[in-house]
Every structure is written in C-alpha cells, then in structure tokens.
Short mmCIF file of C-alpha atoms and ligand atoms in Angstrom, two decimals:
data_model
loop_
_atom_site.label_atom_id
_atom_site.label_comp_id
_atom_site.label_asym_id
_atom_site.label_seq_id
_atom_site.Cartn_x
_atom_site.Cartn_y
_atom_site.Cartn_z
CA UNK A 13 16.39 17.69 8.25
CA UNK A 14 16.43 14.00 9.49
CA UNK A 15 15.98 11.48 7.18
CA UNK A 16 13.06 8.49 8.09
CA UNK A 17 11.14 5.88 6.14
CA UNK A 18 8.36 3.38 7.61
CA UNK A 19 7.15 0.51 4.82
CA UNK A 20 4.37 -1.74 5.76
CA UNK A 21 3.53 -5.29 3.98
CA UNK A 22 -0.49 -5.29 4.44
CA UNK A 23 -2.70 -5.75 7.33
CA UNK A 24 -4.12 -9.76 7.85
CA UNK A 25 -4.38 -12.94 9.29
CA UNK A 26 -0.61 -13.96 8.32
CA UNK A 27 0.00 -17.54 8.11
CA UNK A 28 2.67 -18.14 10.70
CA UNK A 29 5.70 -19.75 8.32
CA UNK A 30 5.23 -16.81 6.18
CA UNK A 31 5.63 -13.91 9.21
CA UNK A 32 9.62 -13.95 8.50
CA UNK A 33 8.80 -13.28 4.39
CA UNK A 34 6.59 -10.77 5.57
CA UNK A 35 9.59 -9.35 7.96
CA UNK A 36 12.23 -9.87 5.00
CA UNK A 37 10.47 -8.51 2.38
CA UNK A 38 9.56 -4.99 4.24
CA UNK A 39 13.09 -5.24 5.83
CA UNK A 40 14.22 -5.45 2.18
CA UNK A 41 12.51 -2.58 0.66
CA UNK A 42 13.29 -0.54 3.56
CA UNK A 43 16.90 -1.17 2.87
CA UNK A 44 16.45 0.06 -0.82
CA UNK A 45 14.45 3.15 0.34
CA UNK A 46 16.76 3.89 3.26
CA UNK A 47 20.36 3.82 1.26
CA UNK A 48 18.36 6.10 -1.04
CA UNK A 49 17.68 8.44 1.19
CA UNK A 50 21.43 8.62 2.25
CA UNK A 51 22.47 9.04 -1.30
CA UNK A 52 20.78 12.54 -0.65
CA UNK A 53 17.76 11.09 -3.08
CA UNK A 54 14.26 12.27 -3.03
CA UNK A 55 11.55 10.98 -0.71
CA UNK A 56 9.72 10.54 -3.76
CA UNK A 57 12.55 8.25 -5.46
CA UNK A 58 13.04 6.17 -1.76
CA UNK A 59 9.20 5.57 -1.76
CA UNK A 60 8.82 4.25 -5.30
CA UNK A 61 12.22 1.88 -4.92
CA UNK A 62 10.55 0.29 -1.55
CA UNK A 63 7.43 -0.05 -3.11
CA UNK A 64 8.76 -1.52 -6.24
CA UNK A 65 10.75 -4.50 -3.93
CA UNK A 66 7.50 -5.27 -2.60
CA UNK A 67 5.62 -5.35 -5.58
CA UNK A 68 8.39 -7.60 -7.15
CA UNK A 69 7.84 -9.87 -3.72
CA UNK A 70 6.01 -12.37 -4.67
CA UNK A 71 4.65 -12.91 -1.05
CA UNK A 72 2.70 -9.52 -1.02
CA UNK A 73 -0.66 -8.73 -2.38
CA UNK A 74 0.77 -5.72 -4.59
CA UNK A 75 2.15 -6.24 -8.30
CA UNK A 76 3.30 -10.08 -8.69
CA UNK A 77 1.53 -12.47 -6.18
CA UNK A 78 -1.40 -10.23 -6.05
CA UNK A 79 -4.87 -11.37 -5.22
CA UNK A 80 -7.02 -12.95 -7.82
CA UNK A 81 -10.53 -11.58 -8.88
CA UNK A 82 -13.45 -13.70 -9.33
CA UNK A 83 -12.81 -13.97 -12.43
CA UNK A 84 -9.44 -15.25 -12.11
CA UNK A 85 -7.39 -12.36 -13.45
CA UNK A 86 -5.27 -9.85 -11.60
CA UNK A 87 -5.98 -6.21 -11.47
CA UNK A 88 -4.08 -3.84 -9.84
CA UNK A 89 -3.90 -0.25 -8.14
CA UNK A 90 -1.21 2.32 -7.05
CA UNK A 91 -0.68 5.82 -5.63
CA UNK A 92 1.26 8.19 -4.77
CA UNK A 93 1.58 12.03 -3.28
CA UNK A 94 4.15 14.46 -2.50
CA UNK A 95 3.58 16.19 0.40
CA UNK A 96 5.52 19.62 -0.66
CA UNK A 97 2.94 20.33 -3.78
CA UNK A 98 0.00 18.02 -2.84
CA UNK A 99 0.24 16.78 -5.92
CA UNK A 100 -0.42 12.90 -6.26
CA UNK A 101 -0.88 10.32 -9.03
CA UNK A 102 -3.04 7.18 -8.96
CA UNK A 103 -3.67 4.22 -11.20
CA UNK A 104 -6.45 1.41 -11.19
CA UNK A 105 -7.53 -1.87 -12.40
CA UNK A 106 -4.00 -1.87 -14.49
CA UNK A 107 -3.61 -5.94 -15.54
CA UNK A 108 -0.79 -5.75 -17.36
CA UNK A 109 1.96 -3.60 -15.49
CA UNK A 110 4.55 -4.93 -13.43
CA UNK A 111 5.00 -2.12 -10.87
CA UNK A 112 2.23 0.08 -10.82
CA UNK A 113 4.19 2.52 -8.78
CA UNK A 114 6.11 3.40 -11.18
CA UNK A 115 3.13 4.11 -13.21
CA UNK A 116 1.40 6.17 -10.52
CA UNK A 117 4.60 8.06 -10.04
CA UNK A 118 4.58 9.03 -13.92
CA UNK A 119 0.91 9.89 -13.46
CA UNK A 120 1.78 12.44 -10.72
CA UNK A 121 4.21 14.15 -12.90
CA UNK A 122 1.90 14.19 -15.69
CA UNK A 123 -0.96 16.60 -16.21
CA UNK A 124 -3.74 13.82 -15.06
CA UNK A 125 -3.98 13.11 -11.60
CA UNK A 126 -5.87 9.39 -11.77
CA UNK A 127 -6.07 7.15 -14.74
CA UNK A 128 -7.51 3.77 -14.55
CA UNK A 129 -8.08 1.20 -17.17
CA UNK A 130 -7.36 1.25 -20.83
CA UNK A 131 -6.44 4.86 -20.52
CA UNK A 132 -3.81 4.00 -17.81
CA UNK A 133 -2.44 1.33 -20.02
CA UNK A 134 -1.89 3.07 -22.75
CA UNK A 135 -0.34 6.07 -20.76
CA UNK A 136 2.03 3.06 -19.58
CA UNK A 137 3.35 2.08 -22.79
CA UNK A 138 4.15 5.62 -23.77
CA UNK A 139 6.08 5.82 -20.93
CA UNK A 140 8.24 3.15 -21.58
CA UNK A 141 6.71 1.18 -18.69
CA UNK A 142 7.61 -2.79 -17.97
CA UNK A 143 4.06 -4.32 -19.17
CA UNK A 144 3.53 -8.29 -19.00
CA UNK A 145 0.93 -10.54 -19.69
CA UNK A 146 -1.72 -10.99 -16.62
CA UNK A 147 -0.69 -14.32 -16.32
CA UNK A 148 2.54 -13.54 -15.42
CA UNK A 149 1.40 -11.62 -11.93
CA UNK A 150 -0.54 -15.11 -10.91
CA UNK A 151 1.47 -16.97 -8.29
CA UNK A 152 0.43 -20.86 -7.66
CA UNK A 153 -0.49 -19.88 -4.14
CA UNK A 154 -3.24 -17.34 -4.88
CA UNK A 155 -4.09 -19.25 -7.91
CA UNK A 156 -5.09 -22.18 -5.46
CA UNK A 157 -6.62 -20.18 -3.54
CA UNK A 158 -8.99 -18.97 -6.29
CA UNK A 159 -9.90 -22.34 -7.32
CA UNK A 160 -10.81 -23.43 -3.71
CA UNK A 161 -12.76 -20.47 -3.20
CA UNK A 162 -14.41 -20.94 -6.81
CA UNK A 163 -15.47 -24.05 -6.04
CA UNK A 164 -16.69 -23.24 -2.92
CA UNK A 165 -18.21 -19.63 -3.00
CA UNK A 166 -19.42 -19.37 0.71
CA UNK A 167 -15.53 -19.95 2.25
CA UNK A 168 -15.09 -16.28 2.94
CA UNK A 169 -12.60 -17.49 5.27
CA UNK A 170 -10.04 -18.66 2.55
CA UNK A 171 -9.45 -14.60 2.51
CA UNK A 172 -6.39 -15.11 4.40
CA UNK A 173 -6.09 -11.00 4.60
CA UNK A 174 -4.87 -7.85 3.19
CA UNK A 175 -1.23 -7.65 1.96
CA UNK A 176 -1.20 -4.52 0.29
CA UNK A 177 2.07 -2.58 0.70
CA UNK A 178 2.87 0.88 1.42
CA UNK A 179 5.58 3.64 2.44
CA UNK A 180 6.16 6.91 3.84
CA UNK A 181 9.89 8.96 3.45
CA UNK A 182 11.60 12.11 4.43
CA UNK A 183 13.91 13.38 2.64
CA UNK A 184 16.97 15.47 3.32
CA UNK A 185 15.32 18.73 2.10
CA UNK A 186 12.63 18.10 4.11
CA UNK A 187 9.74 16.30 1.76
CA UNK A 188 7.34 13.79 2.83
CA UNK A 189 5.96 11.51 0.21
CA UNK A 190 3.32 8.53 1.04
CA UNK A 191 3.09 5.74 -1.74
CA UNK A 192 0.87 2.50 -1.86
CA UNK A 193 0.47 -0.22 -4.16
CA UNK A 194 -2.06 -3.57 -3.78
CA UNK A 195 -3.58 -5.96 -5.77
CA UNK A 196 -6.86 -5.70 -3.63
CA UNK A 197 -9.23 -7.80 -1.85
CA UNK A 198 -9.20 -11.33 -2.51
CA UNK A 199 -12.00 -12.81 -5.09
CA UNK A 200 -12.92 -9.32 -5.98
CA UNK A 201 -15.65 -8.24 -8.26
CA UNK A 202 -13.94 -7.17 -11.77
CA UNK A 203 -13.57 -3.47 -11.89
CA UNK A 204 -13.81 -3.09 -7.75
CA UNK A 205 -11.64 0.05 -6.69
CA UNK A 206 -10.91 -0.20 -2.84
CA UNK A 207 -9.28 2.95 -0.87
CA UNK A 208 -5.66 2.18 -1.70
CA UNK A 209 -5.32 4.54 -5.00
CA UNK A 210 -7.93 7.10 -3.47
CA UNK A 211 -6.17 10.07 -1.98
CA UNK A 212 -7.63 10.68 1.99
CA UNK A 213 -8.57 7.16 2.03
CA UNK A 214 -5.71 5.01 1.55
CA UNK A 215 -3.03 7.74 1.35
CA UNK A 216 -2.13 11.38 2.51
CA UNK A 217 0.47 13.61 2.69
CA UNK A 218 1.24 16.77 3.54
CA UNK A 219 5.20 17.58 4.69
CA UNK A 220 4.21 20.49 7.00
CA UNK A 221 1.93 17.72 9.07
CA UNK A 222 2.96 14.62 8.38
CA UNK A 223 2.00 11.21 6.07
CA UNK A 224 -0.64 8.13 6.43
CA UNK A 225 -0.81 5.11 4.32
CA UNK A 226 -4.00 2.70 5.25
CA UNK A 227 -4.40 -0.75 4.81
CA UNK A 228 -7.27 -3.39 5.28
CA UNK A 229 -10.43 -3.70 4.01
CA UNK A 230 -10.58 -0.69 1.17
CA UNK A 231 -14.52 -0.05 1.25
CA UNK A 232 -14.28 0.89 5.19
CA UNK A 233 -11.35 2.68 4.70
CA UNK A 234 -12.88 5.02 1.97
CA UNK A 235 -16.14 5.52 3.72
CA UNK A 236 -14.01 7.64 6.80
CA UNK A 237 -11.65 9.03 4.44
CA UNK A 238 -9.48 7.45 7.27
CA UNK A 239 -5.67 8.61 5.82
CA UNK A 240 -6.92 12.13 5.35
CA UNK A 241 -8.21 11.18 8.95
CA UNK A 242 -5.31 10.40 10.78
CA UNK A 243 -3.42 13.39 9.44
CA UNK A 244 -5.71 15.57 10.64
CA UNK A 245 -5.18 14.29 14.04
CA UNK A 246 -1.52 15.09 13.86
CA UNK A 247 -2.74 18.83 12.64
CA UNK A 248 -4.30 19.60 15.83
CA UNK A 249 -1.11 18.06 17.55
CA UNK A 250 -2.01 14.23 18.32
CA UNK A 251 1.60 12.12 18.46
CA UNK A 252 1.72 9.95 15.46
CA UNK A 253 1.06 6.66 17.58
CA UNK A 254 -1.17 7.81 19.42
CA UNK A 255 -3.12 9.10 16.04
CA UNK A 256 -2.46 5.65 14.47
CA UNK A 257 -4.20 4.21 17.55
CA UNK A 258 -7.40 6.47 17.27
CA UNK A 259 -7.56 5.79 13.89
CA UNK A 260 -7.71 2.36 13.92
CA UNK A 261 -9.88 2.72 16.81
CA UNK A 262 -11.95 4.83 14.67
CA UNK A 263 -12.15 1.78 12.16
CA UNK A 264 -13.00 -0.77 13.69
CA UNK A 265 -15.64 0.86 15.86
CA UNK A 266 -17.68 2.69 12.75
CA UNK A 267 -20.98 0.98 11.73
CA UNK A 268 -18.87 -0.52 9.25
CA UNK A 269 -16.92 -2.73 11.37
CA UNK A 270 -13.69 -2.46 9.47
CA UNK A 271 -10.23 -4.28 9.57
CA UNK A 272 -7.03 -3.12 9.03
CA UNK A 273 -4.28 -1.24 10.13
CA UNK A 274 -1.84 2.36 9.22
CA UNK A 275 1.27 3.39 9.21
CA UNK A 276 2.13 7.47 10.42
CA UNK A 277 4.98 9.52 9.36
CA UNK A 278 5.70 12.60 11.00
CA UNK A 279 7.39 15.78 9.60
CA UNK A 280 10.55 15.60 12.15
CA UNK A 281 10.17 11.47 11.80
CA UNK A 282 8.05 10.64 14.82
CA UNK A 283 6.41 7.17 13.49
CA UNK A 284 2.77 5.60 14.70
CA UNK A 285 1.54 2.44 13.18
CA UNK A 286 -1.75 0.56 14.51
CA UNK A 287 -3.82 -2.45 13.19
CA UNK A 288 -6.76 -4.34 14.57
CA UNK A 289 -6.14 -7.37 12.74
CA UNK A 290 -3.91 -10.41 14.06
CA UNK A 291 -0.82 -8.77 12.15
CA UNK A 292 0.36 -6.24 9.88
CA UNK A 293 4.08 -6.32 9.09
CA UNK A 294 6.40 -3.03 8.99
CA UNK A 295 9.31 -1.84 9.08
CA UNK A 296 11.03 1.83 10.09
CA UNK A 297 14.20 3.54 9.99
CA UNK A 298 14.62 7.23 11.68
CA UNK A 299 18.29 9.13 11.22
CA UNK A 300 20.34 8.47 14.39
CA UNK A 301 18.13 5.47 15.60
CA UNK A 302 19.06 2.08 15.07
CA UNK A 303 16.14 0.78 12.08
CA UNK A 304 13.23 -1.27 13.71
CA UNK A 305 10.74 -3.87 11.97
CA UNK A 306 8.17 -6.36 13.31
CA UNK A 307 4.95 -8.19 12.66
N1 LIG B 408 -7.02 -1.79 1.11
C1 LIG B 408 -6.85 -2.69 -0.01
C2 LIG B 408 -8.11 -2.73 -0.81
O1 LIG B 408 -9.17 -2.76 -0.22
C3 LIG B 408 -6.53 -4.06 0.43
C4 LIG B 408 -5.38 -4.14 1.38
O2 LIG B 408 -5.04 -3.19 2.07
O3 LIG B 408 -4.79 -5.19 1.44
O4 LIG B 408 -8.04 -2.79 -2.01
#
C-alpha cells in the first residue's frame, strides 16, 4: 500500500507577505506527517502530528493565532475519523487547550464521539492534555484585528479569510484518516459551531473510498453536508480532482453562495483539492512522487 498525505492551511483572501508562511507552515507539517508515515506509523498518528504543527503555527486560524470571537476570547474546534472503523472524535468551543487534535483524537478512542464545552474540558484534563489560559492562544495580529473590527462593527471586510487547517493520510496498512482543526470564523458569535468538527460537513472518511476535509465558510459547508459530498462522488467513480472541482462548484453555486475550498484523498493516493476563494494553501506528498505544495 502506498503511503500519501495532503495538509491544507485554510481557504482566504491571504495577504501576499504571508503566502510563503502559509507555504512553510503546511510544508512543515507535511514533513512531520510524511517521516511518520515512513516510520511505518499510523495514518491516524501522521494526521494528528501535521495538525498539531499547524495548530502550534501561529499564522493559522487553528489552536494559537486563532480567530477572535466578538467577545474577544478564543474558542476552538477539532475532529477527526478513521476511515477503517468510521469511528471519529470531535471537540468544540474548547478555550483552554492547546491542540485540540489531540483532544479530538482521545475523544475518538473514547466511548463519546463529540464533546464540546465544559464537558470537553474536563475530559481534557483527565487525559493529561496541555491546557493554557485563553489568553495565551491570542496573537497581536488577530487581537488588532478584533479591536478594529469592534470599533467598527460594519467592516466585514477586516475578515481577511478562513485559515483553518486540515489533513488526510494513508498509511502503510492501508488506512485513511481525515483530521481538521480551526479556530473559526472571525468575530464569531460565542458558542457558534461551524462545519469543521461536524462529520460529512467538514470531514469524511472512509479508506475503501477515499477522504475530504472542507474549509471556508462553516455554515455553507454544513448546510450540503459537502465532505460527506465529495466522497460520495469518488463512490460512484469521479477522480478526486475532478470531485474537488464539483464540489466546490457545488458551493459556491448553492443559494447559499458559499466560499471555500477542499482537499481529496484517495484510497490508492490520487489527490484533488479545489477552492473558490483567491487562495487556499496545501501541501501533498504521494510514495514514489516527488512532494508538491502551493498556494
Ligand atoms: N470552516 C471553518 C468554520 O466555519 C472556518 C475555516 O475553514 O476557516 O468554522
């Protein structure tokens, strides 16, 4: 079985002196996923490593250097699903752990299969999971971003875009795992849940068909169940680009109008990724091809 993982950094409206920290910090967690995956380590294992870098990365809109909510604070969703058993684990509105993916991950092997809030918390610290004050996940960047847009509540346009991350692996026995992690939309209300932790909307896997992670605006995204979506397109045979392409298509030409983009994994590591916003960064590395990355 051939080994393959494809990382994205969120679909936006990248600022362009921060396209190569976009670049380096997918080409980064690749890196950590990939020489995983050569170890002979589990898709699931590659997935939460690459996810981690990019949730440590201050530049994305996932763990540190998320998004702020209108409120100010930081709150933060994961998932993840194995393709072999279905099985998946999700978190939501965490505000004080440092890599929700991890947390997700310890959901999925749990008996749960989504805990948000308090509850999710709490499962954290029994775990033994990193937690930090909220605080510490603010960046200066979003935090001035917050106070412009605070003080001026009609600039939707300081929403400079969508940077949550996400990753799909193979493994050498032949599992597919898709993984996601964000910090939201920008200036969210308090307690707002977009598609990334909801399994079919921002995520799906199944390692007979193939994996989808979405990306974008999260309340378009759920309404078409758009990851569940795309995979379906690769069940009744679609190529994985060409099912990236109709799903974005599908997206942006819904009555809602959406924005975003998704990466596509196939079982024997065909890749698709699309977007219909001005970039989405990525990055990809199938056995016996040289890796490839881009914005
Ligand atoms: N889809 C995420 C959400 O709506 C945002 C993103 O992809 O950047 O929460």
């Amino acid at each position: 079985m051939s080994i393959a993982i494809i990382v994205h950094g969120g679909a936006g409206n990248i600022p362009d002196e921060e396209i190569d920290l976009y670049i380096a910090g997918c080409r980064a967690a690749l890196a950590a996923g990939w020489s995983l995956l050569q170890s002979g380590a589990s898709a699931l294992d590659a997935c939460e490593a690459a996810v981690r870098i990019m949730e440590d990365d201050p530049i994305f809109d996932a763990g540190t250097g998320s998004v702020l909510t209108s409120l100010g604070t930081v709150e933060l969703d994961a998932a993840v699903m194995d393709g072999r058993t279905l099985r998946y684990g999700s978190v939501a509105n965490l505000r004080h752990v440092r890599n929700p993916i991890s947390l997700a991950r310890r959901v999925l092997e749990g008996p749960a299969t989504f805990l948000a809030g308090a509850g999710a918390e709490e499962f954290a610290t029994r775990h033994g999971l990193e937690r930090c004050e909220n605080s510490a996940l603010i960046v200066p960047r979003e935090y001035a971003l917050w106070q412009r847009r605070r003080a001026q509540p009609q600039t939707a346009a300081l929403d400079h875009g969508h940077d949550t991350v996400g990753a799909i692996a193979i493994d050498a026995a032949g599992n597919l795992v898709a993984a996601n992690s964000t910090g939201g939309t920008f200036f969210k209300l308090p307690g707002r849940i977009g598609d990334t932790p909801l399994v079919g909307c921002g995520l799906y896997a199944d390692a007979r068909v193939g994996g989808a992670v979405c990306t974008g605006w999260g309340e378009a995204i759920t309404r078409l169940a758009l990851a569940r979506r795309a995979v379906e397109l690769l069940e009744r045979g679609m190529e994985p680009q060409a099912a990236a392409d109709l799903a974005i298509h599908t997206l942006a030409n819904s009555a809602n109008d959406g924005q975003g983009g998704c990466i596509i994994l196939s079982p024997d590591g065909r890749i698709g990724f699309a977007r219909n916003t001005p970039y989405m960064a990525y990055a990809a590395c199938v056995e016996g091809s040289d890796p490839i990355w881009g914005c």
